[in-house]
Tab-separated table of C-alpha atoms in Angstrom:
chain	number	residue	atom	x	y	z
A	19	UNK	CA	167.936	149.413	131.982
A	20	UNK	CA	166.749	148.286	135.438
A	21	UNK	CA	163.088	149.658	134.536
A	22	UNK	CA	162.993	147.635	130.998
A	23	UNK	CA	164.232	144.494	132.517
A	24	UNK	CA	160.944	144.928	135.321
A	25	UNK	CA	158.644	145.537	132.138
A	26	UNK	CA	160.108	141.730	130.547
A	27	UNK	CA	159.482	140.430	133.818
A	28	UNK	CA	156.167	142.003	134.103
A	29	UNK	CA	154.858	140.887	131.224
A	30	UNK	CA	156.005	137.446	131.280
A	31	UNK	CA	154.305	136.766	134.447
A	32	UNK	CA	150.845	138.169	133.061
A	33	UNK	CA	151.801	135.838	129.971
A	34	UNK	CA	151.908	132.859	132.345
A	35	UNK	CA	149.154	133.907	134.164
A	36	UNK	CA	146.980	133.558	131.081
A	37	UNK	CA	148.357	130.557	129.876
A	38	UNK	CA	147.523	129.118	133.537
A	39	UNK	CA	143.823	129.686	133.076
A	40	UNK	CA	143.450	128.558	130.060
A	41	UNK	CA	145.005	125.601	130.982
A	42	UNK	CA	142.866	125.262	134.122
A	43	UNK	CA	139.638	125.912	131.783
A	44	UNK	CA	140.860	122.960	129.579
A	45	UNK	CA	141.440	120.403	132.930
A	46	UNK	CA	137.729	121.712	133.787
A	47	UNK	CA	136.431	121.257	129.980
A	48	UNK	CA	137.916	117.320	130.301
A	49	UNK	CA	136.649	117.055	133.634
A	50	UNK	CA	132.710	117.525	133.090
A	51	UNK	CA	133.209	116.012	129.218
A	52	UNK	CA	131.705	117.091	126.132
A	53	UNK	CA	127.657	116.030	125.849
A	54	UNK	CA	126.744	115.044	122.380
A	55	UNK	CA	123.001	115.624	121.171
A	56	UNK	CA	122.217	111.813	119.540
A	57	UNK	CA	118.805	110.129	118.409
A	58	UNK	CA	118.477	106.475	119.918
A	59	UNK	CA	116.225	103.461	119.032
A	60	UNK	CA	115.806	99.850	120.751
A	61	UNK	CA	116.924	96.914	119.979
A	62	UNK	CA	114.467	94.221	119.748
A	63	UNK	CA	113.003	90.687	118.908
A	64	UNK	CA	112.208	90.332	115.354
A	65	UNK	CA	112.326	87.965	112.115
A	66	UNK	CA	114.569	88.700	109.578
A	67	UNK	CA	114.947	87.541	106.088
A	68	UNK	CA	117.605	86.878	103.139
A	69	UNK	CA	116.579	88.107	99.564
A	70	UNK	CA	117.197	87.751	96.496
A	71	UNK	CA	116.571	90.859	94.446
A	72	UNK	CA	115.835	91.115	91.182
A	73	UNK	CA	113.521	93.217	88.588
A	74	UNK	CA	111.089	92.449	85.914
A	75	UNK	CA	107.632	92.927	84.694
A	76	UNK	CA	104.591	91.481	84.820
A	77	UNK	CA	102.722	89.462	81.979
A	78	UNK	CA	99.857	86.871	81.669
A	79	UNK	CA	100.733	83.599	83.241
A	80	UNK	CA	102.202	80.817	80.486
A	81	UNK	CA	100.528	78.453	79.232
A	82	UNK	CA	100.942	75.165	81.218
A	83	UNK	CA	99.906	71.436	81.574
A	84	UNK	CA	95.891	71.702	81.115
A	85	UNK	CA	95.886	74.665	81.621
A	86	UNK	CA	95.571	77.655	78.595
A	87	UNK	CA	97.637	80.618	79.195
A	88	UNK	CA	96.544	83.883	81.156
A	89	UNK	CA	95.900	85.866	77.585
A	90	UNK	CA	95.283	84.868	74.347
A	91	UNK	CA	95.008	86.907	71.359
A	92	UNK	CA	91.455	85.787	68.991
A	93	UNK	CA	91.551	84.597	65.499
A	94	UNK	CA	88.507	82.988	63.413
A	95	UNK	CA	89.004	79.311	62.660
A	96	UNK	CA	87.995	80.121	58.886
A	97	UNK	CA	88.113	82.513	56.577
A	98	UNK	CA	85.333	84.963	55.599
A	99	UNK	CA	83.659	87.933	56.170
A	100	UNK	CA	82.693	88.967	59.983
A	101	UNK	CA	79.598	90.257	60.096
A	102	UNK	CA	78.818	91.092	63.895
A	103	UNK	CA	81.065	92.055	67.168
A	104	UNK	CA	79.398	90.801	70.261
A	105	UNK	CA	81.904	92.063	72.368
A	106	UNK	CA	83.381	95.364	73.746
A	107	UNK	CA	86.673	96.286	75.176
A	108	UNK	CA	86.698	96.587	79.367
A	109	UNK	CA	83.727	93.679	78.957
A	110	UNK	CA	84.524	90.722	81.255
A	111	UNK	CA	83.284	87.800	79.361
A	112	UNK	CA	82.465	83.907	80.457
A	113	UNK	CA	84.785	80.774	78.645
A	114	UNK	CA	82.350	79.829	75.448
A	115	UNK	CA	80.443	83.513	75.187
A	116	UNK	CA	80.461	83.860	71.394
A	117	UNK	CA	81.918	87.315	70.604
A	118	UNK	CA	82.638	87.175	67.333
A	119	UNK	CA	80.436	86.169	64.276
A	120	UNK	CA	81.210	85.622	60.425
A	121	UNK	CA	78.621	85.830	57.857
A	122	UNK	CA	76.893	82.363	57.682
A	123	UNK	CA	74.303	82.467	54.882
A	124	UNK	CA	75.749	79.648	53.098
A	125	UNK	CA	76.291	77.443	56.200
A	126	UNK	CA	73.167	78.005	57.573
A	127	UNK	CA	71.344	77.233	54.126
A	128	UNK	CA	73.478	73.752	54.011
A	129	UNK	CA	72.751	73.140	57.735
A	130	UNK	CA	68.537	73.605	57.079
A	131	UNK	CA	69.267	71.519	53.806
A	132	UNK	CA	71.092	68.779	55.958
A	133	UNK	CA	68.399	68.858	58.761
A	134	UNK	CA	65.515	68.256	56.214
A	135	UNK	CA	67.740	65.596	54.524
A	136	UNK	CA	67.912	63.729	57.978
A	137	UNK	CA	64.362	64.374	58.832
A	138	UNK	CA	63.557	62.525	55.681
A	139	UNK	CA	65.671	59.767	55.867
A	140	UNK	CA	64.323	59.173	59.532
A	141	UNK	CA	61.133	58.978	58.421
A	142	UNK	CA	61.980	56.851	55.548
A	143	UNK	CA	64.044	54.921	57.842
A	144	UNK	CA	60.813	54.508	60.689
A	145	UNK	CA	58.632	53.110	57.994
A	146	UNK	CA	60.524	50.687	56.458
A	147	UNK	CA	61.018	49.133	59.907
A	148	UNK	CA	57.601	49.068	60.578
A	149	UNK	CA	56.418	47.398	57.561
A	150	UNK	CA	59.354	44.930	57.557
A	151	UNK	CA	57.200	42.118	59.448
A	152	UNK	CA	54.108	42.375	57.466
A	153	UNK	CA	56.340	41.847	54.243
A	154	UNK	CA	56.103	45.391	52.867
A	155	UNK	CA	59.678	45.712	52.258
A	156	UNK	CA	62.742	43.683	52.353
A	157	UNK	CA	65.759	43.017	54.901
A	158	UNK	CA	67.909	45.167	52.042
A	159	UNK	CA	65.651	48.043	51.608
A	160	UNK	CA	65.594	48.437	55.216
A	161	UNK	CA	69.324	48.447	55.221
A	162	UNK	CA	69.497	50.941	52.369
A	163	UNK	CA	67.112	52.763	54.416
A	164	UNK	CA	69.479	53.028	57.519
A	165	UNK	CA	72.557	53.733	55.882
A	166	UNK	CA	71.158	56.943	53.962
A	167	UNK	CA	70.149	57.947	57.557
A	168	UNK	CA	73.571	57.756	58.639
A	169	UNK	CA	74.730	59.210	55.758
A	170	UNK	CA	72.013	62.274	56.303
A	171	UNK	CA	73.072	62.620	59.901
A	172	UNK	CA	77.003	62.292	59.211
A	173	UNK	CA	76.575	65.810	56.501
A	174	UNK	CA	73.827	67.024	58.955
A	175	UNK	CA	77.171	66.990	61.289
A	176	UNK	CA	79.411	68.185	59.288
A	177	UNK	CA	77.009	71.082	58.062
A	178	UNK	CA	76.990	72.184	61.749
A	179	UNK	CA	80.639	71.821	62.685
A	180	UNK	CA	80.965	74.251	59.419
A	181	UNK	CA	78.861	76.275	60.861
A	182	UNK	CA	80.326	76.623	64.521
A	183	UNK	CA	83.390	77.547	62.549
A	184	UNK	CA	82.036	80.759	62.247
A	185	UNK	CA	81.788	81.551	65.264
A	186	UNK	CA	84.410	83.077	67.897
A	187	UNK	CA	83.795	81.468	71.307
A	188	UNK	CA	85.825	83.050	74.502
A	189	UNK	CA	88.187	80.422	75.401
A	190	UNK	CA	88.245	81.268	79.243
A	191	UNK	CA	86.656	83.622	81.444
A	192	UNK	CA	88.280	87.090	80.999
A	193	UNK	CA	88.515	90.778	79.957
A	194	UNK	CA	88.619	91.980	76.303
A	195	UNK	CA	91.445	94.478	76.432
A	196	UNK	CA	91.407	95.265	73.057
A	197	UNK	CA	89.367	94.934	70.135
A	198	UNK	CA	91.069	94.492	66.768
A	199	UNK	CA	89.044	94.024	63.708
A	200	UNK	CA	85.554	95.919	62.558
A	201	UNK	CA	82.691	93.925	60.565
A	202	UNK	CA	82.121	93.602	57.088
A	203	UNK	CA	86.418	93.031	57.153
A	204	UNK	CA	87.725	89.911	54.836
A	205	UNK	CA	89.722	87.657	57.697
A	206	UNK	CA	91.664	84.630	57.730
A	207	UNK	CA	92.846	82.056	60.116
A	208	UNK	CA	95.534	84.701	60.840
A	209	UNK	CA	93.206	88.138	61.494
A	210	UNK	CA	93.296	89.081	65.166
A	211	UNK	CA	90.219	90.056	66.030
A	212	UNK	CA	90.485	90.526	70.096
A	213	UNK	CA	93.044	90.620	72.943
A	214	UNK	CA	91.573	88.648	75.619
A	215	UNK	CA	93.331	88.592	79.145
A	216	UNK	CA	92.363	86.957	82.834
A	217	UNK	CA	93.185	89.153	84.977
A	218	UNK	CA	93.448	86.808	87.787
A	219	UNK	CA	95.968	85.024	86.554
A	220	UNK	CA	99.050	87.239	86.056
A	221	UNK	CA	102.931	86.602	86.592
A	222	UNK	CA	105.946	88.867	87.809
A	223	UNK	CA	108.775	87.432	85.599
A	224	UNK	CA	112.391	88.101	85.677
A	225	UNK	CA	116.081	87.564	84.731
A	226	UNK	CA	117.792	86.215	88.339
A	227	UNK	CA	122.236	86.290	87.634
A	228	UNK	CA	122.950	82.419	87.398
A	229	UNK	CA	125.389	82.410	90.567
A	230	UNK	CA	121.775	83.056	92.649
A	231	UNK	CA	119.800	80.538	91.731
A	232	UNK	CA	121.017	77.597	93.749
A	233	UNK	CA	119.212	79.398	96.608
A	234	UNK	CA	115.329	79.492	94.458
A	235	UNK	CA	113.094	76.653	94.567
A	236	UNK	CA	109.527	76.439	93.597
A	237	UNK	CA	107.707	77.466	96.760
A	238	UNK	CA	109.375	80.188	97.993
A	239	UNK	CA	107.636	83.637	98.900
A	240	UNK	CA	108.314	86.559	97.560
A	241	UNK	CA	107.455	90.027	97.720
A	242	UNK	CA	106.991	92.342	94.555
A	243	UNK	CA	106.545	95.839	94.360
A	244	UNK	CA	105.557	98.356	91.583
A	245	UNK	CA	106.883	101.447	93.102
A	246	UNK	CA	110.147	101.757	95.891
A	247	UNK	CA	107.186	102.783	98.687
A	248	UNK	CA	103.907	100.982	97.691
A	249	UNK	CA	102.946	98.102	99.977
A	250	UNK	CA	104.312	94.622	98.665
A	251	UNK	CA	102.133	91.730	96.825
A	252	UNK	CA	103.148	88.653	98.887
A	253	UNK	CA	103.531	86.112	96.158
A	254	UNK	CA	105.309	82.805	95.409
A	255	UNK	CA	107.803	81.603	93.357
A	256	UNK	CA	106.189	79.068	90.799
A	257	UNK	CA	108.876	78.697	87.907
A	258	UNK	CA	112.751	78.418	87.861
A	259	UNK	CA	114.270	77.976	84.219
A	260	UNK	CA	116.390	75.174	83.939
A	261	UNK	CA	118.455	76.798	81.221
A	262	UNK	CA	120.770	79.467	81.778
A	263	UNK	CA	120.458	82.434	78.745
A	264	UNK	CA	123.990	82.784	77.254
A	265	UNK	CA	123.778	86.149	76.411
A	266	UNK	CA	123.848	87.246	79.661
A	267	UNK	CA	124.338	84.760	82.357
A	268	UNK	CA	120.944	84.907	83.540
A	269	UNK	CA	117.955	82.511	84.634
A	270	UNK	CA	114.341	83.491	84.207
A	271	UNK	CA	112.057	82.788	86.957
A	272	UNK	CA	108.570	83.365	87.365
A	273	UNK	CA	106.278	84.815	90.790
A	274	UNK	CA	102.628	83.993	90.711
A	275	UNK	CA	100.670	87.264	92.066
A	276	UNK	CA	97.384	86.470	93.496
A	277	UNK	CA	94.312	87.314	92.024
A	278	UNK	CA	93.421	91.300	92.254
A	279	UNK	CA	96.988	92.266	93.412
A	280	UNK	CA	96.544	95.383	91.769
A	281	UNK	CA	99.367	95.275	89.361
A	282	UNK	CA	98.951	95.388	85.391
A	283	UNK	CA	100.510	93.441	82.529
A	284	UNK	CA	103.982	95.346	81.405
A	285	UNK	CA	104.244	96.939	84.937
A	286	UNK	CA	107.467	97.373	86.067
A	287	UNK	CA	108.250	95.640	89.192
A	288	UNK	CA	111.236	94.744	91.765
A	289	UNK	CA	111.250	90.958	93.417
A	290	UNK	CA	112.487	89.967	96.033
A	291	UNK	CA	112.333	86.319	97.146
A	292	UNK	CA	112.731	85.103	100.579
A	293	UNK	CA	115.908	82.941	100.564
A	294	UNK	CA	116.184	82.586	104.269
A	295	UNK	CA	114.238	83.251	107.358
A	296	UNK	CA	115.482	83.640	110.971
A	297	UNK	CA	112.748	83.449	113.499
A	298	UNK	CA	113.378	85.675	117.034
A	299	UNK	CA	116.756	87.699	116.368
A	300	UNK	CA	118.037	89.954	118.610
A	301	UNK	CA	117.897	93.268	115.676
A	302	UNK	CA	118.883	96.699	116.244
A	303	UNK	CA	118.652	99.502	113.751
A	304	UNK	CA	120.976	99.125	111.349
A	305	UNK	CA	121.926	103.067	111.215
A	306	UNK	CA	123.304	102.090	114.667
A	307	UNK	CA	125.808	99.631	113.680
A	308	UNK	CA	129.074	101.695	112.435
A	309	UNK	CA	132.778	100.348	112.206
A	310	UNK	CA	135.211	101.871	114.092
A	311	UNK	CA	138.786	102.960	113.208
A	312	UNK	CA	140.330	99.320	113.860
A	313	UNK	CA	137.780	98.198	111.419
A	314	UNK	CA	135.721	96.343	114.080
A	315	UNK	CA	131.467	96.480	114.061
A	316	UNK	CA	130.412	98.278	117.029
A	317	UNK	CA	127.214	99.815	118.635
A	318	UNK	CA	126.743	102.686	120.818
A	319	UNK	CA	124.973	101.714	123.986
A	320	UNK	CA	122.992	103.818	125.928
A	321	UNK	CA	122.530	103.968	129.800
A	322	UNK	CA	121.236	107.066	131.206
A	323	UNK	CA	123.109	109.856	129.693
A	324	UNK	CA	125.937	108.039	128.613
A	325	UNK	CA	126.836	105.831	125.217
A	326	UNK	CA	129.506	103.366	125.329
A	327	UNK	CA	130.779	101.832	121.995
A	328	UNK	CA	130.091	98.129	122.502
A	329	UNK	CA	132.103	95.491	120.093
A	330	UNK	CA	129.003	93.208	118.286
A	331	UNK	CA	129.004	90.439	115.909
A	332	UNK	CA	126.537	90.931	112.650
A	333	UNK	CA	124.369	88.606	110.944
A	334	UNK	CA	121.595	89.246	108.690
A	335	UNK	CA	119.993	92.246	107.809
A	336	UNK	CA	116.895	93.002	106.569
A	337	UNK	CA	115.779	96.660	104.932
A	338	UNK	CA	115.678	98.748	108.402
A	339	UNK	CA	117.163	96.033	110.873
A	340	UNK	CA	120.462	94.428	111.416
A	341	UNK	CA	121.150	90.957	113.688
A	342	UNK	CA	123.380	91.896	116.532
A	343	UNK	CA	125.208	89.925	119.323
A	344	UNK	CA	127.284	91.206	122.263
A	345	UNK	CA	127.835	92.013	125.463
A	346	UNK	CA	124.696	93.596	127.056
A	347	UNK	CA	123.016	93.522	123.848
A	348	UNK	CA	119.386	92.332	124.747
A	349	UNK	CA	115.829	93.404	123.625
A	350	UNK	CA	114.770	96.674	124.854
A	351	UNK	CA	118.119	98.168	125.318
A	352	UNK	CA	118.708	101.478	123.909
A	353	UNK	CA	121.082	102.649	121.080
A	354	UNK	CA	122.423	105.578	119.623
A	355	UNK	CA	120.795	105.992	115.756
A	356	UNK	CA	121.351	109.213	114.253
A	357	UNK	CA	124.994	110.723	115.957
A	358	UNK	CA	126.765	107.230	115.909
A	359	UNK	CA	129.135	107.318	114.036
A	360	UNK	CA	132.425	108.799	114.992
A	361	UNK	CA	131.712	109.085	118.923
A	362	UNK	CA	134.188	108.596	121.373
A	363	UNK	CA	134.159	105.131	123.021
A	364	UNK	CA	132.546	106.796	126.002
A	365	UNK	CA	130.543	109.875	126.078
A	366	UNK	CA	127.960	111.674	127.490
A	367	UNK	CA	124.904	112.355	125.116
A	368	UNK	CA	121.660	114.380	125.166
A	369	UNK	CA	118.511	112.615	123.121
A	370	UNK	CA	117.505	114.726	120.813
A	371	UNK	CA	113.796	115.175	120.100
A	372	UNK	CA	112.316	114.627	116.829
């Protein structure tokens, strides 16, 4: 009995004895704290902006006061028969370059009958004023005279306006993009016969939600993009509908893109127009800025090997950045970035490298 009760004792004291270490490990463990491996950035100086964001496509720019629109699609301005394309598609062509013609046979006969009609009646017209003082005709012949001249000149006119009609003329400086009708085709004032676009003058339109508009005004830049990581076309804001669409709630507004901004008619696009601008923020990265379980923003805060969770008040943020205030939140101070989230509200870190 005596050597069973000495085993119990035995082995509870090596029990305790382990349980000692451990604990002693543990106290050791606390004592030198647990080093977290982070990625940091800096906070810094920079401008920030408010968007608005919509998307849209582009198109030709409207038509507006004196102004034709960006693309126009050709028709004859009589019927008939076209008889020659002086045009072909990629071409750039100059405002009045003729590029389409219709057979003219008849007009051109009535214009040479019209011109020797007016030649005629010139010269008729000439000699009667010349022999008018010497008595060789009278104050009415010479009258008759002049108003068959006018007469001669007024269908010599028309003969050539009825000719012009037959021919296509380039209303502005452009590209053809298409070419829609072959010769020795009947048309009408309703054939196309051409797409013509300037390629200079192009739009990025889109449908902005109602409740956003009261921030857009004619002016504004804006920044469109065709893809999520091409460069932006810095543009401005040049139309803001007056009328909401019922349908859906929705305004359309209109970006001018400058001339060779690389984007294409029906292109897809994304807008974004500058709303407000904040010059000299104090921005950190906005991977940095986390909430913390009572809900507040905070910021981990690096100095030497240690981050402390720092309380901060946020403003705007823009793509990448995020405006911070705080205490010992200044430019060129160093934050935890990747790691953030979830540390303690003091611990000691190791910077990763990338």
């Amino acid at each position: 009995m005596n050597k069973r009760v000495l085993l119990s004792v035995i082995g509870l004291l090596v029990v305790a004895g382990i349980l000692y270490r451990c604990h002693s490990g543990t106290e050791k463990d606390k004592e030198a704290g647990t080093e977290v491996e982070v990625q940091v950035g800096k906070i810094q100086r920079a401008t920030l902006r408010e968007y608005v964001t919509a998307y849209g496509w582009v198109e030709p720019e409207p038509a507006s006061a004196g102004k034709p629109a960006g693309a126009a699609q050709l028709v004859p301005l009589t019927q008939g028969v076209l008889a020659e394309v002086t045009c072909s598609e990629g071409q750039h062509v100059d405002k009045g370059t003729v590029l389409f013609k219709l057979d003219s046979r008849v007009a051109d006969i009535a214009v040479e009958k019209a011109q020797k009609a007016t030649e005629f009646a010139t010269a008729n017209y000439e000699r009667q004023q010349k022999i008018l003082p010497s008595g060789g005709t009278s104050e009415k012949t010479l009258q008759e005279s002049q108003q068959q001249l006018a007469a001669a000149q007024g269908d010599l006119a028309t003969a050539k306006t009825e000719q012009s009609l037959l021919r296509v003329e380039a209303p502005f400086s452009g590209v053809i993009t298409r070419i829609l009708a072959r010769p020795g085709e009947a048309v009408s004032t309703t054939t196309p016969l051409a797409d013509l676009l300037d390629p200079s003058r192009l739009v990025a339109s889109a449908q902005i939600a109602a409740a956003e508009i009261s921030a857009l005004h004619r002016g504004q830049s804006a920044e469109v993009r065709a893809e999520a990581d091409a460069k932006p076309v810095e543009a401005t804001l040049n139309y803001v509908s007056p009328a909401v669409d019922p349908k859906n709630g929705t305004v359309l507004v209109h970006v001018a893109l400058p001339p060779d901004c690389g984007l294409y008619p029906g292109q897809f696009v994304t807008l974004r127009v500058v709303t407000r601008e904040k010059k000299d923020c104090i921005a950190a990265p906005a991977e940095s800025v986390f909430r913390d379980e009572e809900g507040h923003s905070v910021i981990g805060l690096v100095n030497r090997d240690k981050a402390t969770l720092t309380p901060v008040k946020t403003g705007l943020r823009d793509g990448a950045l995020v405006e911070v205030e705080g205490a010992g939140i200044k430019p060129g101070a160093t934050v935890v970035t990747v790691g953030a989230y979830g540390l303690p509200k003091e611990t000691k870190i190791r910077v990763a490298t990338k």
